[in-house]
JSON list of C-alpha atoms in Angstrom, two decimals:
[
{"chain": "T", "resi": 1, "resn": "LEU", "atom": "CA", "xyz": [15.33, 0.96, -2.70]},
{"chain": "T", "resi": 2, "resn": "ILE", "atom": "CA", "xyz": [13.25, 3.13, -5.17]},
{"chain": "T", "resi": 3, "resn": "PRO", "atom": "CA", "xyz": [10.82, 0.29, -5.98]},
{"chain": "T", "resi": 4, "resn": "ILE", "atom": "CA", "xyz": [9.89, -0.25, -2.48]},
{"chain": "T", "resi": 5, "resn": "LEU", "atom": "CA", "xyz": [9.66, 3.53, -2.00]},
{"chain": "T", "resi": 6, "resn": "MET", "atom": "CA", "xyz": [7.18, 3.60, -4.88]},
{"chain": "T", "resi": 7, "resn": "LEU", "atom": "CA", "xyz": [5.39, 0.75, -3.50]},
{"chain": "T", "resi": 8, "resn": "GLY", "atom": "CA", "xyz": [4.64, 2.62, -0.47]},
{"chain": "T", "resi": 9, "resn": "HIS", "atom": "CA", "xyz": [4.15, 5.87, -1.86]},
{"chain": "T", "resi": 10, "resn": "PHE", "atom": "CA", "xyz": [1.68, 4.71, -4.54]},
{"chain": "T", "resi": 11, "resn": "THR", "atom": "CA", "xyz": [-0.72, 3.05, -1.99]},
{"chain": "T", "resi": 12, "resn": "ILE", "atom": "CA", "xyz": [-1.59, 6.50, -1.12]},
{"chain": "T", "resi": 13, "resn": "ILE", "atom": "CA", "xyz": [-1.18, 8.66, -4.40]},
{"chain": "T", "resi": 14, "resn": "PRO", "atom": "CA", "xyz": [-3.92, 6.98, -6.52]},
{"chain": "T", "resi": 15, "resn": "LEU", "atom": "CA", "xyz": [-6.63, 7.57, -4.11]},
{"chain": "T", "resi": 16, "resn": "LEU", "atom": "CA", "xyz": [-5.48, 10.87, -2.70]},
{"chain": "T", "resi": 17, "resn": "SER", "atom": "CA", "xyz": [-7.91, 12.86, -4.91]},
{"chain": "T", "resi": 18, "resn": "ALA", "atom": "CA", "xyz": [-10.91, 10.74, -3.99]},
{"chain": "T", "resi": 19, "resn": "TYR", "atom": "CA", "xyz": [-10.12, 10.88, -0.36]},
{"chain": "T", "resi": 20, "resn": "MET", "atom": "CA", "xyz": [-9.64, 14.50, -0.24]},
{"chain": "T", "resi": 21, "resn": "VAL", "atom": "CA", "xyz": [-13.04, 15.01, -1.84]},
{"chain": "T", "resi": 22, "resn": "SER", "atom": "CA", "xyz": [-14.94, 12.17, -0.10]},
{"chain": "T", "resi": 23, "resn": "ASN", "atom": "CA", "xyz": [-13.54, 12.43, 3.36]},
{"chain": "T", "resi": 24, "resn": "VAL", "atom": "CA", "xyz": [-11.80, 15.88, 3.69]},
{"chain": "T", "resi": 25, "resn": "GLY", "atom": "CA", "xyz": [-14.27, 18.10, 2.02]},
{"chain": "T", "resi": 26, "resn": "PHE", "atom": "CA", "xyz": [-12.56, 19.50, -1.01]},
{"chain": "T", "resi": 27, "resn": "THR", "atom": "CA", "xyz": [-14.26, 20.09, -4.23]},
{"chain": "T", "resi": 28, "resn": "ASN", "atom": "CA", "xyz": [-12.96, 18.71, -7.44]},
{"chain": "T", "resi": 29, "resn": "PRO", "atom": "CA", "xyz": [-11.74, 22.07, -8.57]},
{"chain": "T", "resi": 30, "resn": "GLN", "atom": "CA", "xyz": [-9.90, 22.49, -5.26]},
{"chain": "T", "resi": 31, "resn": "LEU", "atom": "CA", "xyz": [-7.86, 19.44, -5.89]},
{"chain": "T", "resi": 32, "resn": "ALA", "atom": "CA", "xyz": [-5.63, 21.35, -8.27]},
{"chain": "T", "resi": 33, "resn": "TYR", "atom": "CA", "xyz": [-4.29, 23.46, -5.30]},
{"chain": "T", "resi": 34, "resn": "ILE", "atom": "CA", "xyz": [-3.02, 20.22, -3.66]},
{"chain": "T", "resi": 35, "resn": "TYR", "atom": "CA", "xyz": [-0.80, 19.89, -6.70]},
{"chain": "T", "resi": 36, "resn": "LEU", "atom": "CA", "xyz": [-0.06, 23.48, -7.17]},
{"chain": "T", "resi": 37, "resn": "PHE", "atom": "CA", "xyz": [1.31, 24.09, -3.74]},
{"chain": "T", "resi": 38, "resn": "GLY", "atom": "CA", "xyz": [2.94, 20.83, -3.50]},
{"chain": "T", "resi": 39, "resn": "GLY", "atom": "CA", "xyz": [4.74, 21.18, -6.85]},
{"chain": "T", "resi": 40, "resn": "PHE", "atom": "CA", "xyz": [5.81, 24.89, -6.10]},
{"chain": "T", "resi": 41, "resn": "CYS", "atom": "CA", "xyz": [7.27, 24.11, -2.81]},
{"chain": "T", "resi": 42, "resn": "THR", "atom": "CA", "xyz": [9.28, 21.16, -4.14]},
{"chain": "T", "resi": 43, "resn": "ILE", "atom": "CA", "xyz": [10.85, 23.53, -6.67]},
{"chain": "T", "resi": 44, "resn": "PHE", "atom": "CA", "xyz": [12.48, 25.04, -3.62]},
{"chain": "T", "resi": 45, "resn": "THR", "atom": "CA", "xyz": [13.05, 22.22, -1.32]},
{"chain": "T", "resi": 46, "resn": "SER", "atom": "CA", "xyz": [14.42, 19.52, -3.83]},
{"chain": "T", "resi": 47, "resn": "PRO", "atom": "CA", "xyz": [17.39, 21.60, -4.77]},
{"chain": "T", "resi": 48, "resn": "PHE", "atom": "CA", "xyz": [18.10, 22.39, -1.04]},
{"chain": "T", "resi": 49, "resn": "ILE", "atom": "CA", "xyz": [17.92, 18.58, -0.25]},
{"chain": "T", "resi": 50, "resn": "GLY", "atom": "CA", "xyz": [20.24, 17.91, -3.23]},
{"chain": "T", "resi": 51, "resn": "LYS", "atom": "CA", "xyz": [22.68, 20.32, -1.71]},
{"chain": "T", "resi": 52, "resn": "MET", "atom": "CA", "xyz": [22.20, 18.69, 1.79]},
{"chain": "T", "resi": 53, "resn": "VAL", "atom": "CA", "xyz": [22.97, 15.19, 0.13]},
{"chain": "T", "resi": 54, "resn": "ASP", "atom": "CA", "xyz": [26.17, 16.74, -1.50]},
{"chain": "T", "resi": 55, "resn": "LYS", "atom": "CA", "xyz": [27.32, 18.20, 1.96]},
{"chain": "T", "resi": 56, "resn": "LYS", "atom": "CA", "xyz": [26.05, 15.47, 4.60]},
{"chain": "T", "resi": 57, "resn": "GLY", "atom": "CA", "xyz": [25.77, 12.28, 2.24]},
{"chain": "T", "resi": 58, "resn": "ALA", "atom": "CA", "xyz": [22.80, 10.56, 0.78]},
{"chain": "T", "resi": 59, "resn": "ILE", "atom": "CA", "xyz": [22.15, 8.04, 3.53]},
{"chain": "T", "resi": 60, "resn": "PRO", "atom": "CA", "xyz": [22.02, 10.44, 6.56]},
{"chain": "T", "resi": 61, "resn": "VAL", "atom": "CA", "xyz": [19.75, 12.71, 4.47]},
{"chain": "T", "resi": 62, "resn": "PHE", "atom": "CA", "xyz": [17.65, 9.85, 3.17]},
{"chain": "T", "resi": 63, "resn": "THR", "atom": "CA", "xyz": [17.30, 8.64, 6.78]},
{"chain": "T", "resi": 64, "resn": "VAL", "atom": "CA", "xyz": [16.11, 11.97, 7.96]},
{"chain": "T", "resi": 65, "resn": "ALA", "atom": "CA", "xyz": [13.72, 12.56, 4.94]},
{"chain": "T", "resi": 66, "resn": "ALA", "atom": "CA", "xyz": [12.42, 8.96, 5.13]},
{"chain": "T", "resi": 67, "resn": "SER", "atom": "CA", "xyz": [11.73, 9.40, 9.10]},
{"chain": "T", "resi": 68, "resn": "LEU", "atom": "CA", "xyz": [10.06, 12.79, 8.56]},
{"chain": "T", "resi": 69, "resn": "ALA", "atom": "CA", "xyz": [7.94, 11.36, 5.91]},
{"chain": "T", "resi": 70, "resn": "LEU", "atom": "CA", "xyz": [6.15, 9.30, 8.47]},
{"chain": "T", "resi": 71, "resn": "ILE", "atom": "CA", "xyz": [4.44, 12.39, 9.96]},
{"chain": "T", "resi": 72, "resn": "PRO", "atom": "CA", "xyz": [2.49, 13.75, 6.83]},
{"chain": "T", "resi": 73, "resn": "ILE", "atom": "CA", "xyz": [1.75, 10.20, 5.66]},
{"chain": "T", "resi": 74, "resn": "TRP", "atom": "CA", "xyz": [0.06, 9.37, 8.94]},
{"chain": "T", "resi": 75, "resn": "ILE", "atom": "CA", "xyz": [-1.66, 12.82, 9.30]},
{"chain": "T", "resi": 76, "resn": "LEU", "atom": "CA", "xyz": [-2.84, 12.81, 5.60]},
{"chain": "T", "resi": 77, "resn": "THR", "atom": "CA", "xyz": [-4.33, 9.33, 5.76]},
{"chain": "T", "resi": 78, "resn": "HIS", "atom": "CA", "xyz": [-6.30, 10.10, 8.97]},
{"chain": "T", "resi": 79, "resn": "LEU", "atom": "CA", "xyz": [-7.68, 13.44, 8.08]},
{"chain": "T", "resi": 80, "resn": "GLY", "atom": "CA", "xyz": [-11.45, 13.91, 8.45]},
{"chain": "T", "resi": 81, "resn": "PRO", "atom": "CA", "xyz": [-13.37, 17.15, 7.40]},
{"chain": "T", "resi": 82, "resn": "THR", "atom": "CA", "xyz": [-10.56, 19.73, 7.62]},
{"chain": "T", "resi": 83, "resn": "PRO", "atom": "CA", "xyz": [-10.40, 23.42, 6.56]},
{"chain": "T", "resi": 84, "resn": "ILE", "atom": "CA", "xyz": [-8.79, 23.57, 3.12]},
{"chain": "T", "resi": 85, "resn": "HIS", "atom": "CA", "xyz": [-5.83, 25.79, 4.32]},
{"chain": "T", "resi": 86, "resn": "LEU", "atom": "CA", "xyz": [-4.90, 23.00, 7.04]},
{"chain": "T", "resi": 87, "resn": "ALA", "atom": "CA", "xyz": [-5.34, 20.18, 4.61]},
{"chain": "T", "resi": 88, "resn": "LEU", "atom": "CA", "xyz": [-3.18, 21.91, 2.03]},
{"chain": "T", "resi": 89, "resn": "ILE", "atom": "CA", "xyz": [-0.31, 22.25, 4.68]},
{"chain": "T", "resi": 90, "resn": "VAL", "atom": "CA", "xyz": [-0.47, 18.67, 5.21]},
{"chain": "T", "resi": 91, "resn": "THR", "atom": "CA", "xyz": [-0.66, 17.78, 1.50]},
{"chain": "T", "resi": 92, "resn": "THR", "atom": "CA", "xyz": [2.19, 20.18, 0.76]},
{"chain": "T", "resi": 93, "resn": "ALA", "atom": "CA", "xyz": [4.32, 18.57, 3.58]},
{"chain": "T", "resi": 94, "resn": "PHE", "atom": "CA", "xyz": [3.62, 15.26, 2.10]},
{"chain": "T", "resi": 95, "resn": "PHE", "atom": "CA", "xyz": [4.80, 16.34, -1.47]},
{"chain": "T", "resi": 96, "resn": "ILE", "atom": "CA", "xyz": [7.84, 17.91, 0.11]},
{"chain": "T", "resi": 97, "resn": "VAL", "atom": "CA", "xyz": [8.97, 14.79, 2.11]},
{"chain": "T", "resi": 98, "resn": "GLY", "atom": "CA", "xyz": [7.89, 12.30, -0.89]},
{"chain": "T", "resi": 99, "resn": "GLY", "atom": "CA", "xyz": [10.27, 14.23, -3.19]},
{"chain": "T", "resi": 100, "resn": "GLY", "atom": "CA", "xyz": [12.68, 14.76, -0.41]},
{"chain": "T", "resi": 101, "resn": "ARG", "atom": "CA", "xyz": [13.18, 11.05, -0.06]},
{"chain": "T", "resi": 102, "resn": "MET", "atom": "CA", "xyz": [13.80, 10.55, -3.73]},
{"chain": "T", "resi": 103, "resn": "VAL", "atom": "CA", "xyz": [16.55, 13.03, -4.15]},
{"chain": "T", "resi": 104, "resn": "PRO", "atom": "CA", "xyz": [18.97, 11.03, -1.72]},
{"chain": "T", "resi": 105, "resn": "ALA", "atom": "CA", "xyz": [17.37, 7.70, -2.75]},
{"chain": "T", "resi": 106, "resn": "MET", "atom": "CA", "xyz": [18.51, 8.33, -6.39]},
{"chain": "T", "resi": 107, "resn": "ALA", "atom": "CA", "xyz": [21.94, 9.41, -5.01]},
{"chain": "T", "resi": 108, "resn": "ILE", "atom": "CA", "xyz": [22.25, 6.10, -3.22]},
{"chain": "T", "resi": 109, "resn": "VAL", "atom": "CA", "xyz": [21.03, 3.91, -6.07]},
{"chain": "T", "resi": 110, "resn": "THR", "atom": "CA", "xyz": [23.33, 5.74, -8.69]},
{"chain": "T", "resi": 111, "resn": "SER", "atom": "CA", "xyz": [26.39, 5.35, -6.64]},
{"chain": "T", "resi": 112, "resn": "ALA", "atom": "CA", "xyz": [25.82, 1.71, -5.64]},
{"chain": "T", "resi": 113, "resn": "VAL", "atom": "CA", "xyz": [26.56, 0.61, -9.27]},
{"chain": "T", "resi": 114, "resn": "GLU", "atom": "CA", "xyz": [29.72, 0.95, -11.11]},
{"chain": "T", "resi": 115, "resn": "PRO", "atom": "CA", "xyz": [29.41, 3.39, -14.06]},
{"chain": "T", "resi": 116, "resn": "LYS", "atom": "CA", "xyz": [29.78, 0.83, -16.75]},
{"chain": "T", "resi": 117, "resn": "HIS", "atom": "CA", "xyz": [26.65, -0.94, -15.43]},
{"chain": "T", "resi": 118, "resn": "ARG", "atom": "CA", "xyz": [24.77, 2.10, -14.42]},
{"chain": "T", "resi": 119, "resn": "GLY", "atom": "CA", "xyz": [22.53, 2.55, -17.60]},
{"chain": "T", "resi": 120, "resn": "GLY", "atom": "CA", "xyz": [21.38, -1.13, -17.49]},
{"chain": "T", "resi": 121, "resn": "PHE", "atom": "CA", "xyz": [20.84, -0.91, -13.85]},
{"chain": "T", "resi": 122, "resn": "LEU", "atom": "CA", "xyz": [18.91, 2.16, -13.90]},
{"chain": "T", "resi": 123, "resn": "SER", "atom": "CA", "xyz": [16.82, 0.74, -16.75]},
{"chain": "T", "resi": 124, "resn": "LEU", "atom": "CA", "xyz": [15.89, -2.25, -14.66]},
{"chain": "T", "resi": 125, "resn": "ASN", "atom": "CA", "xyz": [15.26, -0.03, -11.61]},
{"chain": "T", "resi": 126, "resn": "SER", "atom": "CA", "xyz": [13.01, 2.11, -13.69]},
{"chain": "T", "resi": 127, "resn": "SER", "atom": "CA", "xyz": [10.96, -0.97, -14.92]},
{"chain": "T", "resi": 128, "resn": "LEU", "atom": "CA", "xyz": [10.66, -2.13, -11.39]},
{"chain": "T", "resi": 129, "resn": "GLN", "atom": "CA", "xyz": [9.74, 1.27, -10.13]},
{"chain": "T", "resi": 130, "resn": "GLN", "atom": "CA", "xyz": [6.77, 1.29, -12.52]},
{"chain": "T", "resi": 131, "resn": "LEU", "atom": "CA", "xyz": [5.77, -2.32, -11.69]},
{"chain": "T", "resi": 132, "resn": "PHE", "atom": "CA", "xyz": [5.87, -1.65, -8.00]},
{"chain": "T", "resi": 133, "resn": "SER", "atom": "CA", "xyz": [3.62, 1.59, -8.49]},
{"chain": "T", "resi": 134, "resn": "GLY", "atom": "CA", "xyz": [1.11, -0.41, -10.33]},
{"chain": "T", "resi": 135, "resn": "ILE", "atom": "CA", "xyz": [1.06, -3.25, -7.71]},
{"chain": "T", "resi": 136, "resn": "ALA", "atom": "CA", "xyz": [0.73, -0.50, -5.00]},
{"chain": "T", "resi": 137, "resn": "ALA", "atom": "CA", "xyz": [-2.20, 0.99, -6.70]},
{"chain": "T", "resi": 138, "resn": "ILE", "atom": "CA", "xyz": [-3.80, -2.46, -6.89]},
{"chain": "T", "resi": 139, "resn": "VAL", "atom": "CA", "xyz": [-3.17, -3.13, -3.30]},
{"chain": "T", "resi": 140, "resn": "ALA", "atom": "CA", "xyz": [-4.69, 0.18, -2.26]},
{"chain": "T", "resi": 141, "resn": "GLY", "atom": "CA", "xyz": [-7.81, -0.56, -4.52]},
{"chain": "T", "resi": 142, "resn": "ILE", "atom": "CA", "xyz": [-8.21, -3.75, -2.70]},
{"chain": "T", "resi": 143, "resn": "ILE", "atom": "CA", "xyz": [-7.74, -2.43, 0.87]},
{"chain": "T", "resi": 144, "resn": "VAL", "atom": "CA", "xyz": [-9.69, 0.91, 0.62]},
{"chain": "T", "resi": 145, "resn": "THR", "atom": "CA", "xyz": [-13.35, 0.72, -0.06]},
{"chain": "T", "resi": 146, "resn": "ARG", "atom": "CA", "xyz": [-16.32, 3.06, 0.32]},
{"chain": "T", "resi": 147, "resn": "ASP", "atom": "CA", "xyz": [-18.89, 3.11, 3.00]},
{"chain": "T", "resi": 148, "resn": "GLU", "atom": "CA", "xyz": [-22.70, 3.74, 2.65]},
{"chain": "T", "resi": 149, "resn": "LEU", "atom": "CA", "xyz": [-22.08, 7.60, 2.89]},
{"chain": "T", "resi": 150, "resn": "GLY", "atom": "CA", "xyz": [-19.46, 7.46, 0.04]},
{"chain": "T", "resi": 151, "resn": "HIS", "atom": "CA", "xyz": [-16.55, 7.95, 2.34]},
{"chain": "T", "resi": 152, "resn": "LEU", "atom": "CA", "xyz": [-13.33, 6.05, 1.58]},
{"chain": "T", "resi": 153, "resn": "VAL", "atom": "CA", "xyz": [-12.54, 3.51, 4.57]},
{"chain": "T", "resi": 154, "resn": "ASN", "atom": "CA", "xyz": [-9.25, 1.84, 5.24]},
{"chain": "T", "resi": 155, "resn": "TYR", "atom": "CA", "xyz": [-7.17, 4.65, 3.74]},
{"chain": "T", "resi": 156, "resn": "ASP", "atom": "CA", "xyz": [-5.45, 4.74, 7.01]},
{"chain": "T", "resi": 157, "resn": "LYS", "atom": "CA", "xyz": [-4.43, 1.10, 6.53]},
{"chain": "T", "resi": 158, "resn": "VAL", "atom": "CA", "xyz": [-2.49, 1.88, 3.41]},
{"chain": "T", "resi": 159, "resn": "ALA", "atom": "CA", "xyz": [-0.65, 4.55, 5.42]},
{"chain": "T", "resi": 160, "resn": "TYR", "atom": "CA", "xyz": [0.75, 1.70, 7.69]},
{"chain": "T", "resi": 161, "resn": "LEU", "atom": "CA", "xyz": [1.97, -0.14, 4.48]},
{"chain": "T", "resi": 162, "resn": "THR", "atom": "CA", "xyz": [3.51, 3.09, 3.31]},
{"chain": "T", "resi": 163, "resn": "MET", "atom": "CA", "xyz": [5.26, 3.85, 6.64]},
{"chain": "T", "resi": 164, "resn": "ALA", "atom": "CA", "xyz": [6.46, 0.30, 6.68]},
{"chain": "T", "resi": 165, "resn": "ALA", "atom": "CA", "xyz": [8.07, 0.64, 3.29]},
{"chain": "T", "resi": 166, "resn": "SER", "atom": "CA", "xyz": [9.60, 3.75, 4.35]},
{"chain": "T", "resi": 167, "resn": "ILE", "atom": "CA", "xyz": [11.23, 2.19, 7.50]},
{"chain": "T", "resi": 168, "resn": "PHE", "atom": "CA", "xyz": [12.34, -0.84, 5.48]},
{"chain": "T", "resi": 169, "resn": "CYS", "atom": "CA", "xyz": [13.96, 1.64, 2.87]},
{"chain": "T", "resi": 170, "resn": "ILE", "atom": "CA", "xyz": [16.00, 3.14, 5.74]},
{"chain": "T", "resi": 171, "resn": "TRP", "atom": "CA", "xyz": [17.32, -0.29, 6.52]},
{"chain": "T", "resi": 172, "resn": "LEU", "atom": "CA", "xyz": [17.91, -1.02, 2.72]},
{"chain": "T", "resi": 173, "resn": "ALA", "atom": "CA", "xyz": [19.85, 2.28, 2.38]},
{"chain": "T", "resi": 174, "resn": "ARG", "atom": "CA", "xyz": [22.02, 1.42, 5.15]},
{"chain": "T", "resi": 175, "resn": "GLN", "atom": "CA", "xyz": [22.66, -1.99, 3.60]},
{"chain": "T", "resi": 176, "resn": "THR", "atom": "CA", "xyz": [23.54, -0.48, 0.34]},
{"chain": "T", "resi": 177, "resn": "ARG", "atom": "CA", "xyz": [26.23, 1.48, 2.12]},
{"chain": "T", "resi": 178, "resn": "LYS", "atom": "CA", "xyz": [27.71, -1.73, 3.67]},
{"chain": "T", "resi": 179, "resn": "HIS", "atom": "CA", "xyz": [27.84, -3.40, 0.30]},
{"chain": "T", "resi": 180, "resn": "ALA", "atom": "CA", "xyz": [28.96, -0.61, -2.06]}
]
């Protein structure tokens, strides 16, 4: 589950800064605001999502978070020149739902394995997460190119890969419940 989420998420992340400068109109110094606002908001939203997982269950919360993630993923990867405040709303939403998916996903993954095997399983899961993040960055680098004006093209194509991974993860999460 987590490696597939990373596969999707990291087709967007490595090129986010370049896209925001080349296509949306950010300056390099303004890029810090993306991470500042996104990180600041997740300080509050991630614990809230964690409480929702404890109250409603990991799979229903994951399903909602992964479904909601489709919206900012699509908008973000289709942005053209946009006022900074509007672009920051989109990027912040992207960070919130990206982190929001990870909270219930980790709960699903950790509860799917017996405690006596959990450490080894999580080590393997972490290794696969890193591997899939690297594969995603390579895939994104192959798909996304620059046009003659220096704009990134085909960034929207990686969104479809990310969205497909998110939808597939909803299915995987439900399969985990059946086999747990």
